[in-house]
PDB file of C-alpha atoms in Angstrom:
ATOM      1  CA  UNK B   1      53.102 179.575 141.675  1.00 45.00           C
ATOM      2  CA  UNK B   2      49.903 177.733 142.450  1.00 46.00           C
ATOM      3  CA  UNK B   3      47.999 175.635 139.993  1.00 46.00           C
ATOM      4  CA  UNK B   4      44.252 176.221 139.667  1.00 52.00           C
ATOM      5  CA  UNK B   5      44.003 172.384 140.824  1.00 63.00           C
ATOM      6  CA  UNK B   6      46.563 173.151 143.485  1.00 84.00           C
ATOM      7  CA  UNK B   7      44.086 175.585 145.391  1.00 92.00           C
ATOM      8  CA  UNK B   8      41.942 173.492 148.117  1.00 96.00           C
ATOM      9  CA  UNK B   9      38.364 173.550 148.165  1.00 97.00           C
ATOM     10  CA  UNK B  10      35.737 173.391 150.823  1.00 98.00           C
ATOM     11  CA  UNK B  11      31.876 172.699 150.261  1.00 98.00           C
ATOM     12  CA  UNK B  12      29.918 174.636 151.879  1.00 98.00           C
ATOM     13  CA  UNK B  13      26.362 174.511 153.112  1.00 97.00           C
ATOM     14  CA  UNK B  14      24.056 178.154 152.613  1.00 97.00           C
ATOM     15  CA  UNK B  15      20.272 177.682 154.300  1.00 95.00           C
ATOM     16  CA  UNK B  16      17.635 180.626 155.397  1.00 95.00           C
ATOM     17  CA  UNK B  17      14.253 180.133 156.377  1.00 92.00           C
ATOM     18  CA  UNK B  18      13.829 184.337 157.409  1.00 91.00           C
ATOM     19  CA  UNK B  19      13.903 187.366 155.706  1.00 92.00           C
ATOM     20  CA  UNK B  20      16.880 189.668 155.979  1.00 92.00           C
ATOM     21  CA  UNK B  21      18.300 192.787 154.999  1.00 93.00           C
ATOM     22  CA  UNK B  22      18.881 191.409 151.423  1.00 95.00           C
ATOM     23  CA  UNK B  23      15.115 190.096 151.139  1.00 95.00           C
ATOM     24  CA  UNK B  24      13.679 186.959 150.974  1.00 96.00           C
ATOM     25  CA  UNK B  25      15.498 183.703 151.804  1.00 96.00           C
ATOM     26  CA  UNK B  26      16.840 183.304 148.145  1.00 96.00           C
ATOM     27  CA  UNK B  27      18.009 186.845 147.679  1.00 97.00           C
ATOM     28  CA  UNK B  28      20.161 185.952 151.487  1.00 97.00           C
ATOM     29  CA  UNK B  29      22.118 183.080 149.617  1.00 98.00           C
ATOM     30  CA  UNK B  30      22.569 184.793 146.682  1.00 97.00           C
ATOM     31  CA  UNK B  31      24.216 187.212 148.831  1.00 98.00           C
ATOM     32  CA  UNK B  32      26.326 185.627 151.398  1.00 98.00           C
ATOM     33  CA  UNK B  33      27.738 183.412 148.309  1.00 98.00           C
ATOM     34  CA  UNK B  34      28.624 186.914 147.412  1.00 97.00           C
ATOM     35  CA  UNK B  35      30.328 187.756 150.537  1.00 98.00           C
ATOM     36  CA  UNK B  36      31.745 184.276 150.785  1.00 98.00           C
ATOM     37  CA  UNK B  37      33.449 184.630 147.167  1.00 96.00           C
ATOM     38  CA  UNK B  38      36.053 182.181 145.646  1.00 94.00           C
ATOM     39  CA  UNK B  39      32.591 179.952 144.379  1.00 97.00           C
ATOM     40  CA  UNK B  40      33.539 177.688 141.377  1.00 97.00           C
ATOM     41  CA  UNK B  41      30.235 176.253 141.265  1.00 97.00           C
ATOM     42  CA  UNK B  42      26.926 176.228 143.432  1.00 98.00           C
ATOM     43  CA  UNK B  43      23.995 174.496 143.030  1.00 98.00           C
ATOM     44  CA  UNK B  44      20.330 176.216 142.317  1.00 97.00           C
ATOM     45  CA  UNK B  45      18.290 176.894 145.601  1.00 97.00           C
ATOM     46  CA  UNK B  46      16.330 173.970 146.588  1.00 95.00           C
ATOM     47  CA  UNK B  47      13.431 174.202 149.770  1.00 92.00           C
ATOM     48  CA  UNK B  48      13.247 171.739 152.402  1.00 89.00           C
ATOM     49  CA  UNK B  49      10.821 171.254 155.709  1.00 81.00           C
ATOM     50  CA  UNK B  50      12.475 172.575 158.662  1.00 76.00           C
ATOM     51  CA  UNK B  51      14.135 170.220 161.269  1.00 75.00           C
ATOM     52  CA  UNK B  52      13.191 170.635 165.045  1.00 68.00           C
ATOM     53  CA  UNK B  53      10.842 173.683 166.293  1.00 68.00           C
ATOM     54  CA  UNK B  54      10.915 176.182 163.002  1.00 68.00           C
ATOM     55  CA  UNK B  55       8.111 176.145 161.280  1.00 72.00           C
ATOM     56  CA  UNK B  56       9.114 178.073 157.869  1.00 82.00           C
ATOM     57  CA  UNK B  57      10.826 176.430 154.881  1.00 87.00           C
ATOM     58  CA  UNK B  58      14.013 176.636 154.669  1.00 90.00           C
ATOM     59  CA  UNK B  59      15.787 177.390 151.389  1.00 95.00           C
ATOM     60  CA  UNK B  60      18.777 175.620 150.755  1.00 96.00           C
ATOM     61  CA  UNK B  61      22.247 175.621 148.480  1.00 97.00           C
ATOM     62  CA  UNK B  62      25.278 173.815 148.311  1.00 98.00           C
ATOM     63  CA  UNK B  63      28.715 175.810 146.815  1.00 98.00           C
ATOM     64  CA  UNK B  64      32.341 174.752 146.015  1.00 98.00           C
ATOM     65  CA  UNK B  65      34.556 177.865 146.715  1.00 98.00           C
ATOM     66  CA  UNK B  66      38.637 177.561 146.373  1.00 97.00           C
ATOM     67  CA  UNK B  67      40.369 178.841 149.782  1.00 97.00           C
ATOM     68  CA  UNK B  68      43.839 178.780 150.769  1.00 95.00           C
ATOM     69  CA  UNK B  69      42.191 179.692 154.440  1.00 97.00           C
ATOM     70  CA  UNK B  70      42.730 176.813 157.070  1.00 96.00           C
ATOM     71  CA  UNK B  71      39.418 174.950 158.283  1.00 97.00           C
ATOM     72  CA  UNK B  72      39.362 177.366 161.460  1.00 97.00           C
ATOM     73  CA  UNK B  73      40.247 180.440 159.650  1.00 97.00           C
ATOM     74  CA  UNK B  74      37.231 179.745 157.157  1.00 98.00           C
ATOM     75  CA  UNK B  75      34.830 179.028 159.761  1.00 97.00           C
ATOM     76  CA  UNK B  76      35.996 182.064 161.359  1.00 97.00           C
ATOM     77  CA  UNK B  77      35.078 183.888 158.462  1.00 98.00           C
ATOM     78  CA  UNK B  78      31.810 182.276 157.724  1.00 97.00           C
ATOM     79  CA  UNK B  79      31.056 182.929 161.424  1.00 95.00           C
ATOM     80  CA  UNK B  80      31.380 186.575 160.649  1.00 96.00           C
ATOM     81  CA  UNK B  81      29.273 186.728 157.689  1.00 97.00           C
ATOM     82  CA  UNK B  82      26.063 185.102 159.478  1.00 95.00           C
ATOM     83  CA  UNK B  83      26.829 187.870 162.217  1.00 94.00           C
ATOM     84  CA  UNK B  84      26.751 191.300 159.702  1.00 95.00           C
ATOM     85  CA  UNK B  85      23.796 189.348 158.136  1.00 94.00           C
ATOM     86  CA  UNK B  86      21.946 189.530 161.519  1.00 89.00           C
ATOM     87  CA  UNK B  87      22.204 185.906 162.298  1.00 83.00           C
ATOM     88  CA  UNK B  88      22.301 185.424 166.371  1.00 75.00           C
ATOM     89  CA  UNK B  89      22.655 183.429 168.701  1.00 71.00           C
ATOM     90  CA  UNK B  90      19.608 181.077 169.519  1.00 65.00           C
ATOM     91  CA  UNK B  91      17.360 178.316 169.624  1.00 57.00           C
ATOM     92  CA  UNK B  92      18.891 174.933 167.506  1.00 61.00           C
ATOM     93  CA  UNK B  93      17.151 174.888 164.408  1.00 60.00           C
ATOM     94  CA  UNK B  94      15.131 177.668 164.924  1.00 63.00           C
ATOM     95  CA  UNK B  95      14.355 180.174 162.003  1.00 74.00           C
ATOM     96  CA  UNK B  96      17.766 182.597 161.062  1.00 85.00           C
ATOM     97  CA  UNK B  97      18.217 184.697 158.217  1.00 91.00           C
ATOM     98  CA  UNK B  98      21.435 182.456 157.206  1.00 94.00           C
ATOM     99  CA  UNK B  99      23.513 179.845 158.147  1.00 94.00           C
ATOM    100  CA  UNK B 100      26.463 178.697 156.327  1.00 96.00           C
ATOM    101  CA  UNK B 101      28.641 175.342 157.534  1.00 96.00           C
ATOM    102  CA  UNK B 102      31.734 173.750 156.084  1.00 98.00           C
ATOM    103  CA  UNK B 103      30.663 170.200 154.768  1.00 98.00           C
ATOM    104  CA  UNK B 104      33.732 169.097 152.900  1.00 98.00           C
ATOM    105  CA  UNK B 105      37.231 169.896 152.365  1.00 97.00           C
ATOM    106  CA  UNK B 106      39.398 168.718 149.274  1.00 97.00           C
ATOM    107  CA  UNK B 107      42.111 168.157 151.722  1.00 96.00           C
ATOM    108  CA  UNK B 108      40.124 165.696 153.667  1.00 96.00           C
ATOM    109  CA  UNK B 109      39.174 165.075 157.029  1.00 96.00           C
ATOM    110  CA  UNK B 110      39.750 167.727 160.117  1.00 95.00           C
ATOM    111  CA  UNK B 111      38.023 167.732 163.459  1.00 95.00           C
ATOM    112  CA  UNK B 112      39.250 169.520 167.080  1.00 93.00           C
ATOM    113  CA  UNK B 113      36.811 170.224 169.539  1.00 94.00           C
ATOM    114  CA  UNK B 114      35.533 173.809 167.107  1.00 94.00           C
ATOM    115  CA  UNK B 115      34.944 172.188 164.103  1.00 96.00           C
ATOM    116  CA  UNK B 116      34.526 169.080 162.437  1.00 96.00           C
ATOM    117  CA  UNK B 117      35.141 168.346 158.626  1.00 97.00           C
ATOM    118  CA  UNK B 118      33.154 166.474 156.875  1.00 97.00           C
ATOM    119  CA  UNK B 119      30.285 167.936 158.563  1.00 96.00           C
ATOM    120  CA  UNK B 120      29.036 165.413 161.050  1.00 92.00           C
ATOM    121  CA  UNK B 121      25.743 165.229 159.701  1.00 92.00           C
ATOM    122  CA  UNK B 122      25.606 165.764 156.223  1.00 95.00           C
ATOM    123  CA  UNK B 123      25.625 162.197 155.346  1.00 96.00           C
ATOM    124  CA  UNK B 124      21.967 162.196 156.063  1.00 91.00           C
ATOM    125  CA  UNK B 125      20.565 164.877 155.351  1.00 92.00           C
ATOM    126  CA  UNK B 126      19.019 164.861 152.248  1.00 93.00           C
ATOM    127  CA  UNK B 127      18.860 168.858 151.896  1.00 93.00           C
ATOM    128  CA  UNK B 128      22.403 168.906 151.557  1.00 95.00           C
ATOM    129  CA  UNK B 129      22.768 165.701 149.468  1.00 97.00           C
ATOM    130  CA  UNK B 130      20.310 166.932 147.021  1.00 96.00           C
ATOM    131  CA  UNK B 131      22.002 169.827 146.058  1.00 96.00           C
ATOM    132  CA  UNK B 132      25.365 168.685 146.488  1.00 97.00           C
ATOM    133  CA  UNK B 133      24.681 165.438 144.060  1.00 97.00           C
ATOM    134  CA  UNK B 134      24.170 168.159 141.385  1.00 95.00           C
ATOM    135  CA  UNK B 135      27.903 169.564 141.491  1.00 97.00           C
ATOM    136  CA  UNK B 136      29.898 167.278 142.878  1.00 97.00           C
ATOM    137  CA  UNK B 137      28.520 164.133 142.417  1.00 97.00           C
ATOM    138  CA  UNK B 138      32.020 161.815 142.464  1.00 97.00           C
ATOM    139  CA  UNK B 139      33.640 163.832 145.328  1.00 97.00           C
ATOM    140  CA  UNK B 140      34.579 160.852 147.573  1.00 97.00           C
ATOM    141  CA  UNK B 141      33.436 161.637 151.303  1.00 97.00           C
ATOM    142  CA  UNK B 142      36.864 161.344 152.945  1.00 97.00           C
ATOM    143  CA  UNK B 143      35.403 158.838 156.555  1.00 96.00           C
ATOM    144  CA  UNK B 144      33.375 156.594 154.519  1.00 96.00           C
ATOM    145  CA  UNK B 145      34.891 156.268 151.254  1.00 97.00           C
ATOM    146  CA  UNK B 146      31.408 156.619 148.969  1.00 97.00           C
ATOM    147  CA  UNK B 147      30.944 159.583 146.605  1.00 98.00           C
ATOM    148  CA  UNK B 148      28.235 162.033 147.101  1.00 97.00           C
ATOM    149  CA  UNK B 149      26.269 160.067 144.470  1.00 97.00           C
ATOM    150  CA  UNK B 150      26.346 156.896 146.779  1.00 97.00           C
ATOM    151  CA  UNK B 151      25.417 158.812 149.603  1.00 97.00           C
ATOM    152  CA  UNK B 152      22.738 160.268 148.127  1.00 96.00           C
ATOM    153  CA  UNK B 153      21.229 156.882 146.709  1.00 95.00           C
ATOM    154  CA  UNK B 154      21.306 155.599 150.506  1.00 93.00           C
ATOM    155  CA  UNK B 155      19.622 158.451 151.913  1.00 91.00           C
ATOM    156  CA  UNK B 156      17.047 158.342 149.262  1.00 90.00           C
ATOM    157  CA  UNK B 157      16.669 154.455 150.527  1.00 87.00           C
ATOM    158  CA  UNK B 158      16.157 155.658 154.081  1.00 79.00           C
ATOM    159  CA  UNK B 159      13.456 158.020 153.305  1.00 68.00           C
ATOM    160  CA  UNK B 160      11.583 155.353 151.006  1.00 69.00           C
ATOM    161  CA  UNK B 161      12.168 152.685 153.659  1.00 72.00           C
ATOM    162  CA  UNK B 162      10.782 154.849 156.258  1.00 66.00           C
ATOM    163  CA  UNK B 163       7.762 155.588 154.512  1.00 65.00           C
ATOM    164  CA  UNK B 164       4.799 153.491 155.084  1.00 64.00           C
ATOM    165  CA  UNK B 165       2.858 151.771 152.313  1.00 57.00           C
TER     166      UNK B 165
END
């Protein structure tokens, strides 16, 4: 029998900048963390400015779910959940009613030419560090070494570095 502790865990990323058929942006991460399920914690909903061509907000969440489901199986899955939520198809970072990635996995690192774990790009951006600093602040980013904490502080340095006076 399984251990609790024994379960993996993935982090996952849950944005929406559009109304859907569960209402505003919010009320669509409320409920694909629903449909996603196995959440042991998530962080509250933060808002961020879009990145490239959107121009709405985007509202934002990190979660820790437990999965036995491979890497590819889960993105599979997560895959199918943007689809029944309307998600299709289009411009990169253009508005969608949700969009869920796999950021982390307790297991480690996994990459083929589908999917990459950690998520190439969550290292720098701070609308995932934000969130994910508030739940899981020691997990240790399995390329680099640093906890999400550590991450967070340099991305925080970026941003006041590239500020001007």
């Amino acid at each position: 029998m399984k251990m609790p502790s024994d379960v993996p865990r993935y982090v996952i990323a849950l944005g929406s900048n559009r109304p859907g058929r569960h209402g505003r942006p919010g009320a669509e991460l409320a409920a694909a963390l629903g449909a996603i399920g196995g959440a042991r914690a998530a962080s509250r909903v933060m808002t961020s400015a879009p990145i490239g061509p959107s121009i709405r907000r985007f509202a934002n969440q990190v979660a820790i779910i437990e999965s036995d489901e491979r890497p590819l199986d889960l993105l599979a899955r997560l895959k199918a959940i943007e689809a029944a939520f309307g998600r299709r198809p289009g411009q990169r970072w253009g508005s969608r009613v949700i969009d869920l990635d796999i950021l982390l996995w307790s297991k480690g690192a996994w990459a083929d030419r589908r999917l990459t774990v950690p998520h190439v790009a969550f290292r720098d951006r701070r609308f995932v560090l934000d969130p994910l600093r508030m739940i899981a602040p020691d997990w240790r980013d399995p390329v680099t070494g640093l906890t999400i904490r550590q991450l967070h502080y340099r991305a925080c340095a970026v941003d006041r570095m590239a500020r001007p006076s």
